mmCIF file of C-alpha atoms in Angstrom:
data_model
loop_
_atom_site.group_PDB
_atom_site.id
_atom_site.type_symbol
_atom_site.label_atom_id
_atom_site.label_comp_id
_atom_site.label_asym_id
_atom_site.label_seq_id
_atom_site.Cartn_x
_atom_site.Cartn_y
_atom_site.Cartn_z
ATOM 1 C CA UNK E 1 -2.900 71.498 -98.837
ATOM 2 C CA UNK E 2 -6.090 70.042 -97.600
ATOM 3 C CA UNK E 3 -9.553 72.029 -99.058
ATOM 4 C CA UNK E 4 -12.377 72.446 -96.173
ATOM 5 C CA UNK E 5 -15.323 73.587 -98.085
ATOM 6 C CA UNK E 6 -17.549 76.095 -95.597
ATOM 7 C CA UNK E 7 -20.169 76.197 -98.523
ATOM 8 C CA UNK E 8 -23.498 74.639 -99.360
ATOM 9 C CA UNK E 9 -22.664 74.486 -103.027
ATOM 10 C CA UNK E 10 -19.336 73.736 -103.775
ATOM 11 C CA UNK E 11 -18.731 71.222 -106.849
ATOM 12 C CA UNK E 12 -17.838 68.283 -104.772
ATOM 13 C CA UNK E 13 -18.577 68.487 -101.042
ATOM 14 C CA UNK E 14 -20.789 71.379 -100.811
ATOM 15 C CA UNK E 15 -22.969 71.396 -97.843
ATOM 16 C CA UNK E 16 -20.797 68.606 -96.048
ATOM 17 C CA UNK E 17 -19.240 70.793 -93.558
ATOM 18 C CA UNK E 18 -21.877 73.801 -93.126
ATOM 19 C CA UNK E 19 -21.524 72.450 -89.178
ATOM 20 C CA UNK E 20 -18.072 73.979 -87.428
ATOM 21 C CA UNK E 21 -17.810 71.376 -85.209
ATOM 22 C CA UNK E 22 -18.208 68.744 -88.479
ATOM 23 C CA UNK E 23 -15.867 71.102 -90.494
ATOM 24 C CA UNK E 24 -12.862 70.753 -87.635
ATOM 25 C CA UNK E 25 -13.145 67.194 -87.017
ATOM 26 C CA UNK E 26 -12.427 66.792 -90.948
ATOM 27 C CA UNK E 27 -9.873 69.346 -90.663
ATOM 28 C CA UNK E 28 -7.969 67.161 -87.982
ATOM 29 C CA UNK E 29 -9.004 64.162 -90.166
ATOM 30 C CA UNK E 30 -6.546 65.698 -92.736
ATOM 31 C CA UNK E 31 -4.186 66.158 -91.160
ATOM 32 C CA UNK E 32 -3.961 63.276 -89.650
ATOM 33 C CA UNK E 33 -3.590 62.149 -93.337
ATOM 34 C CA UNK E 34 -0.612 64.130 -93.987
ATOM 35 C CA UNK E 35 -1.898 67.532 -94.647
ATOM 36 C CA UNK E 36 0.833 70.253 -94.206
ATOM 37 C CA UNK E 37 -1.847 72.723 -94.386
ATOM 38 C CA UNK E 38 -5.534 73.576 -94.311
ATOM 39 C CA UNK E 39 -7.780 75.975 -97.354
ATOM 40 C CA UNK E 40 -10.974 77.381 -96.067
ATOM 41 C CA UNK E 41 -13.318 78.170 -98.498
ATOM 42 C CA UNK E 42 -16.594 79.988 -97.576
ATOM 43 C CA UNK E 43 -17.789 80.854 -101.529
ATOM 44 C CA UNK E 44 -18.017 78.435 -104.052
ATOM 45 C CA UNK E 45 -15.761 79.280 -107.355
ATOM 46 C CA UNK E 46 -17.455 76.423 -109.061
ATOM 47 C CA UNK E 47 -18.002 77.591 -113.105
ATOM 48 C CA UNK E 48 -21.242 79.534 -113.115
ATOM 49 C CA UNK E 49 -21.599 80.091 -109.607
ATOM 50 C CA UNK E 50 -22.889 83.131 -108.212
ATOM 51 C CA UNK E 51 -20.741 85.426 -105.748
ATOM 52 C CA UNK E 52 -21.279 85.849 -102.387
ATOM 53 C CA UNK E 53 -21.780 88.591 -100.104
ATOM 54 C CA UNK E 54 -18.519 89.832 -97.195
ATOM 55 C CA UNK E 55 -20.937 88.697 -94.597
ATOM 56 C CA UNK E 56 -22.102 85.403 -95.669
ATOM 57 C CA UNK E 57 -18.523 84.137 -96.044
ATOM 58 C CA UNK E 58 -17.362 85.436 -93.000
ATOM 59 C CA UNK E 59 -20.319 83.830 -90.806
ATOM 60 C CA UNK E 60 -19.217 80.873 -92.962
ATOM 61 C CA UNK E 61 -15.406 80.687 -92.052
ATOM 62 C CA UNK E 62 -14.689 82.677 -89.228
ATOM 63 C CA UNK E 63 -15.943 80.359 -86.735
ATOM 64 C CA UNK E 64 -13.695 77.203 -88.223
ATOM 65 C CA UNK E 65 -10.541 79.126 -88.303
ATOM 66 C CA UNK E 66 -10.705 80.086 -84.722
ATOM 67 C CA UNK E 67 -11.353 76.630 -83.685
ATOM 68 C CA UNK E 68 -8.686 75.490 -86.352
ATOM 69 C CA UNK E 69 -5.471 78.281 -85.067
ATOM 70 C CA UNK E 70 -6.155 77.200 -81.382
ATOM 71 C CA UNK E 71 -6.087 73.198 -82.577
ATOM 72 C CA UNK E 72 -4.187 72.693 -84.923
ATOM 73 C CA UNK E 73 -0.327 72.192 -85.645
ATOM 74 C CA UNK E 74 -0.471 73.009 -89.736
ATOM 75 C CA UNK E 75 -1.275 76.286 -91.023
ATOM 76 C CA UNK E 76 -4.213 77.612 -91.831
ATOM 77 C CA UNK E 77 -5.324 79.343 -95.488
ATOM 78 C CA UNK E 78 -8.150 81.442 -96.415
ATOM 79 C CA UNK E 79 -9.508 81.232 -99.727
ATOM 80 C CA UNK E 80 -10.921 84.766 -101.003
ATOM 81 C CA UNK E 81 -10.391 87.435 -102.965
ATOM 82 C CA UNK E 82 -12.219 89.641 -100.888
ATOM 83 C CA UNK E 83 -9.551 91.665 -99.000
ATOM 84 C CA UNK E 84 -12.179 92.553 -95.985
ATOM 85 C CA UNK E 85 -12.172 88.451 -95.590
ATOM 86 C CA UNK E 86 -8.667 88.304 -95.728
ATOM 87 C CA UNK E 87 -8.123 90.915 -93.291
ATOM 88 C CA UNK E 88 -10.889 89.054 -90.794
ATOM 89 C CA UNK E 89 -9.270 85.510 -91.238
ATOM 90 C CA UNK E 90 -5.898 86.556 -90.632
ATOM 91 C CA UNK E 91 -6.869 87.940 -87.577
ATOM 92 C CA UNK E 92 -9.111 84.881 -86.385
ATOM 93 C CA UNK E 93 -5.543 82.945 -86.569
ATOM 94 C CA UNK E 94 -4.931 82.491 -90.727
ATOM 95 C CA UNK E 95 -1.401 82.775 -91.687
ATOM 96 C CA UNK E 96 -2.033 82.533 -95.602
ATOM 97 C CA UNK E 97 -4.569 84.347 -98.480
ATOM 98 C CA UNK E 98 -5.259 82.135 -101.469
ATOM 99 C CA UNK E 99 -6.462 84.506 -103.721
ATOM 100 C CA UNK E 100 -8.173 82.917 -107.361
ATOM 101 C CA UNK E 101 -8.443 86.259 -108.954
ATOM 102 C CA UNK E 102 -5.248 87.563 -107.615
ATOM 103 C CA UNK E 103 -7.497 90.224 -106.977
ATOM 104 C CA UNK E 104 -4.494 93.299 -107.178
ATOM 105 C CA UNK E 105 -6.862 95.552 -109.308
ATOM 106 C CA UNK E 106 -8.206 96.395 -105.589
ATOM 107 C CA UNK E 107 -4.954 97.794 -103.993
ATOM 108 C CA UNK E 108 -6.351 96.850 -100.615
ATOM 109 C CA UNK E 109 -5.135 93.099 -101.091
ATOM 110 C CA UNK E 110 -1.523 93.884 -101.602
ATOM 111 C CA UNK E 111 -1.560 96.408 -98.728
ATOM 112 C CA UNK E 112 -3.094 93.562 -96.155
ATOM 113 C CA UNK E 113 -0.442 91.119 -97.398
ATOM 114 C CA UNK E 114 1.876 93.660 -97.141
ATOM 115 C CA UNK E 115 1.203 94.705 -94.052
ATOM 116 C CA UNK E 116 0.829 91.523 -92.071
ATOM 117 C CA UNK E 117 3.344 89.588 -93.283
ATOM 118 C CA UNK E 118 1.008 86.204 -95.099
ATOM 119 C CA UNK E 119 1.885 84.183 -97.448
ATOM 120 C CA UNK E 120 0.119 85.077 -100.623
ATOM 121 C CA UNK E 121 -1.295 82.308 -103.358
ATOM 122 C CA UNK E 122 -1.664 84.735 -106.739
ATOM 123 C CA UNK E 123 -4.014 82.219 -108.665
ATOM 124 C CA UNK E 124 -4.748 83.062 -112.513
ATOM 125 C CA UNK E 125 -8.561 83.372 -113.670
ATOM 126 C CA UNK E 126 -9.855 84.263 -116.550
ATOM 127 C CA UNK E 127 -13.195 86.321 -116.257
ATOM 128 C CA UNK E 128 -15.140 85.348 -113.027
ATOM 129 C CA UNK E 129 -16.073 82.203 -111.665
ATOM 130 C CA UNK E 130 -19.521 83.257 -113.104
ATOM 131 C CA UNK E 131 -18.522 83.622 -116.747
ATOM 132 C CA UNK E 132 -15.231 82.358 -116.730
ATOM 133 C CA UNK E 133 -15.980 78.801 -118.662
ATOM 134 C CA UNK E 134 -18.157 81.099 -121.424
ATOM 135 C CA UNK E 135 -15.572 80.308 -124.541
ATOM 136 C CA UNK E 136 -11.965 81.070 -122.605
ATOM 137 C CA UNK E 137 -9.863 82.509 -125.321
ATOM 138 C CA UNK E 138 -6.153 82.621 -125.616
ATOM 139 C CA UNK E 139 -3.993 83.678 -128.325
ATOM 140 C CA UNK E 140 -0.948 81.842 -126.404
ATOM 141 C CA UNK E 141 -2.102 80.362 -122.941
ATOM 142 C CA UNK E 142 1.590 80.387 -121.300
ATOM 143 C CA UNK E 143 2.263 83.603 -123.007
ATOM 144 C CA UNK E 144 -0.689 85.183 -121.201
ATOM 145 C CA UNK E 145 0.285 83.651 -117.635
ATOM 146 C CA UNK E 146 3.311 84.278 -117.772
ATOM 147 C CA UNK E 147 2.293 88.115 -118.474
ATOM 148 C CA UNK E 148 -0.097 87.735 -115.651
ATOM 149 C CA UNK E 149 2.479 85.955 -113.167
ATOM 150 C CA UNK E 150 5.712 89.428 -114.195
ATOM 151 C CA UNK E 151 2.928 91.986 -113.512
ATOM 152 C CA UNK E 152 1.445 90.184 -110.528
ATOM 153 C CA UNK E 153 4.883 90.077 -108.927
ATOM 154 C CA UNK E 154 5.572 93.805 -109.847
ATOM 155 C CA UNK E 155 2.792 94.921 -107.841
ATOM 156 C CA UNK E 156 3.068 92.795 -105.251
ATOM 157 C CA UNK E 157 6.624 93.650 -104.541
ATOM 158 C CA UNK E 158 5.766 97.861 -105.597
ATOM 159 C CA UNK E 159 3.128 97.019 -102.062
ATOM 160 C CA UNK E 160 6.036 95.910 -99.761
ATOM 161 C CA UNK E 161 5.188 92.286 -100.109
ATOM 162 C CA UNK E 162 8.900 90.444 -100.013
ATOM 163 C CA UNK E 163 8.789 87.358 -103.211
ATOM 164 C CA UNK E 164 9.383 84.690 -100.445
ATOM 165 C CA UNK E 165 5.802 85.436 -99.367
ATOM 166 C CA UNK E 166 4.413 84.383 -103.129
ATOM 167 C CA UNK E 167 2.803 81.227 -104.627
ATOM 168 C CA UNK E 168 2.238 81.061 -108.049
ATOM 169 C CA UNK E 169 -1.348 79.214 -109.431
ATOM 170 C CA UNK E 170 -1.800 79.038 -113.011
ATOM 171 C CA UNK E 171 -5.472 78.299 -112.031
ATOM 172 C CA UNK E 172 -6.036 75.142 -113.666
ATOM 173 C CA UNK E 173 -10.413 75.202 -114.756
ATOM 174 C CA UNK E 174 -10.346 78.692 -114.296
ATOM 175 C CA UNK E 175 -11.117 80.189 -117.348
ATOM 176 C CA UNK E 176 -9.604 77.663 -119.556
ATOM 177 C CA UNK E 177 -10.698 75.232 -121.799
ATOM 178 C CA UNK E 178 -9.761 71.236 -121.551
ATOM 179 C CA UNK E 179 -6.609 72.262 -124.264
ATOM 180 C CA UNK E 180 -5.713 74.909 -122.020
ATOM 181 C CA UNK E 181 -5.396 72.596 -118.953
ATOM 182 C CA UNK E 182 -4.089 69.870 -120.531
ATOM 183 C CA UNK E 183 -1.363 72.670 -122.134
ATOM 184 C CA UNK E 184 -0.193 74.034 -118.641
ATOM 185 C CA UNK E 185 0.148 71.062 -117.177
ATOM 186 C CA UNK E 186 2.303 69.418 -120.017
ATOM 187 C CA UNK E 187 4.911 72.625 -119.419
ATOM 188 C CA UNK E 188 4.523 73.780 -115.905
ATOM 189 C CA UNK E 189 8.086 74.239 -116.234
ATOM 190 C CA UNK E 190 7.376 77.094 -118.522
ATOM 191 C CA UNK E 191 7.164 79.198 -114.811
ATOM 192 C CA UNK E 192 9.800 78.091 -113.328
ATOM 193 C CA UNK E 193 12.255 81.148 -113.912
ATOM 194 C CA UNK E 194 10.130 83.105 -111.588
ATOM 195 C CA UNK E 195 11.570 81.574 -109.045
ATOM 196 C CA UNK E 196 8.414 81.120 -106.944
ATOM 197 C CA UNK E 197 6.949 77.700 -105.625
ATOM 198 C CA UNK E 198 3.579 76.810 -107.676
ATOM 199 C CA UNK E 199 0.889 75.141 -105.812
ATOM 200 C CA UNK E 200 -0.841 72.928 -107.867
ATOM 201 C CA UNK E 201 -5.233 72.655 -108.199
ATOM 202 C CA UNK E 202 -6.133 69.786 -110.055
ATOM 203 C CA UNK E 203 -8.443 68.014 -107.255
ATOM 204 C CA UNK E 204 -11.767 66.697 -109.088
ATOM 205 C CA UNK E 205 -11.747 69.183 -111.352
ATOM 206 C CA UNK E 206 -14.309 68.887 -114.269
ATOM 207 C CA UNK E 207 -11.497 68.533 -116.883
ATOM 208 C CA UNK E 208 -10.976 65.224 -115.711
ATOM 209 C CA UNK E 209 -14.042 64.248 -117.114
ATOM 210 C CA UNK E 210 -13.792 65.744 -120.337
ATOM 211 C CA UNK E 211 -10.751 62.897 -120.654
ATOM 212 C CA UNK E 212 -12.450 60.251 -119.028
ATOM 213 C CA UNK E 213 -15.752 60.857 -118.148
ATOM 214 C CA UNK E 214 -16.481 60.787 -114.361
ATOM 215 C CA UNK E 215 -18.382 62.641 -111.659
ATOM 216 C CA UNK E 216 -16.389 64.422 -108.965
ATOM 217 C CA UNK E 217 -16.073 61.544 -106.564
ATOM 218 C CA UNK E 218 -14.657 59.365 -109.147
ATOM 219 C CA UNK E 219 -12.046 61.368 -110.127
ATOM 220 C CA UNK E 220 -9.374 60.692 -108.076
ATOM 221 C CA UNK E 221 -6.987 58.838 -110.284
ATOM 222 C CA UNK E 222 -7.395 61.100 -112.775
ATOM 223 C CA UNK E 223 -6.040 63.846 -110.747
ATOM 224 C CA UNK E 224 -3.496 61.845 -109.312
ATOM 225 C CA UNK E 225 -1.890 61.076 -112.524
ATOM 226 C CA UNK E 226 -2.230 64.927 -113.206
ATOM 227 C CA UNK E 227 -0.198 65.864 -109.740
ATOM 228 C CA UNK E 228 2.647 63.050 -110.650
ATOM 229 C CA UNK E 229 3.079 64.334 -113.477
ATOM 230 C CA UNK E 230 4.034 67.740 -112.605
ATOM 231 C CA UNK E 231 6.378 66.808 -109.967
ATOM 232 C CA UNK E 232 9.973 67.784 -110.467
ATOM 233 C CA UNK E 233 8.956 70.553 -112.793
ATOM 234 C CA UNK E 234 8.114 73.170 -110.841
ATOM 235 C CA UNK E 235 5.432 72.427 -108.409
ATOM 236 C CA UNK E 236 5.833 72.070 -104.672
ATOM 237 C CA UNK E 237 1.892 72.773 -103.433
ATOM 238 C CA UNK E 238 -0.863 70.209 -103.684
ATOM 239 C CA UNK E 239 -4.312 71.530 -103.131
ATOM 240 C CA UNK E 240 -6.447 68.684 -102.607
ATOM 241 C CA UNK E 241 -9.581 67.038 -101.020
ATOM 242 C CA UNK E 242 -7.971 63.468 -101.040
ATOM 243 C CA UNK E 243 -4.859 63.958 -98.753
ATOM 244 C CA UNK E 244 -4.416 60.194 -98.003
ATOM 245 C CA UNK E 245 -3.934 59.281 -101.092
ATOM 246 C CA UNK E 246 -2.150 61.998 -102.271
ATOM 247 C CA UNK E 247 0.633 62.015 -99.829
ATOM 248 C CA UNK E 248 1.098 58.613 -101.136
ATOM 249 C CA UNK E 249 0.998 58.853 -104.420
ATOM 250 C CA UNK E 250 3.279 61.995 -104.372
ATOM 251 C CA UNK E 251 6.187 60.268 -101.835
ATOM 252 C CA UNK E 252 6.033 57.410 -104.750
ATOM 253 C CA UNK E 253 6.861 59.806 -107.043
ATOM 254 C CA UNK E 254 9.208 61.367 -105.575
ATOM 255 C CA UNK E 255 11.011 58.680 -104.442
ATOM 256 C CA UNK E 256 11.136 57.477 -108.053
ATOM 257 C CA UNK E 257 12.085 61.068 -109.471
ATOM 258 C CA UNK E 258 15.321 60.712 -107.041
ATOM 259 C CA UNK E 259 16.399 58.077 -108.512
ATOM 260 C CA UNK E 260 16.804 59.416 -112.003
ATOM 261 C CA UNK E 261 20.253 60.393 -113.039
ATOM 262 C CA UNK E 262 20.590 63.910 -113.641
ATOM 263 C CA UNK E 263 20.609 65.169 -117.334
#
């Protein structure tokens, strides 16, 4: 999954791709790389950032998801938890909702996936991208996602929505501490008996740093090591801005993990 940015202040590339015309050509640029699919994003969910209006995020993505549905082969994701969004992108050509707040508290969500048939990315969060790095507290991390993930599902499926449509996110930096992070990724296996795919968000993210201190653009390896790590064990999405070297770091991987005899 390649990440297009439509933001001015996103943690890594904000303000690279304001320009539709700039944001497709990247698009095409990934997947030219090997990107099976493309994640809009018109609101930052950096920690501490500020939420934005329906509107704004619409102005922001609507015009690149036309342009991408009519050009592109791969399909195309939003990235809100806004279920007005949602509704708007799937009709400008998006086939997919990734949703970082799982945002089922508002009924309307469920209904739209429901309804139109999407795929649906139920991403855990603790708090809001606003106040969700202020102390993250867990009495049992996997305990609580795992919680999150049963009840999730429940009311996905009490909507209509059929389980082939889910993803499961365990939302790495989203409301979780480095300990946290490093914890879910050690036993992504942990969600495995839920019999969904997991997509997998560990593209620059800040905890990277807090092993081996880098800025975003440096982070790559870091991240890399993260995603190779988890293969085999549950994940089968990759949501990333580096799709080049992804793709080949995860056929690597795989090709090595195929070669292991079987327990």
């Amino acid at each position: 999954m390649g990440v297009l940015n439509v933001t001015p202040d996103s943690f890594s590339d904000g303000g690279c791709f304001l320009d539709p015309q700039v944001a497709v050509h990247h698009a095409h640029a990934l997947v030219h790389q090997g990107a099976d699919l493309i994640d809009v994003g018109g609101e930052s969910t950096r920690p501490g950032a500020d939420p934005v209006p329906p509107d704004t995020e619409l102005q922001r993505v609507l015009p690149v998801i036309e342009r991408l549905a009519a050009a592109l082969p791969v399909p195309i994701s939003i990235d809100t938890s806004k279920p007005e969004v949602a509704r708007a992108a799937l009709d400008a050509g998006a086939s997919i909702v990734n949703d970082i707040g799982a945002s089922l508290d508002n009924p309307l969500m469920a209904e739209l996936i429901a309804r139109s048939g999407a795929g649906y990315v139920a991403m855990h969060m603790q708090g809001s991208p606003k106040t969700m790095q202020d102390q993250p507290l867990y009495a049992d991390v996997i305990e609580v996602i795992r919680s999150f993930f049963r009840h999730t599902l429940d009311r996905l499926q009490s909507a209509g929505v059929h389980p082939d449509q889910v993803v499961l996110d365990v939302g790495i930096g989203f409301g979780k501490s480095l300990q946290h992070n490093l914890e879910l990724l050690a036993q992504t296996s942990a969600f495995t008996d839920f019999q969904r795919p997991m997509l997998l968000g560990v593209s620059r993210k800040s905890f990277i740093a807090k092993v081996m201190d880098a800025p975003p653009g440096a982070r790559l390896p870091g991240g890399l090591a993260a995603t190779c790590l988890t293969l085999g064990h549950g994940v089968h999405v990759v949501r990333t801005h580096d799709v080049a070297e992804t793709v080949q770091a995860v056929r690597v991987a795989e090709a090595i993990l195929a070669r292991r005899p079987s327990p």
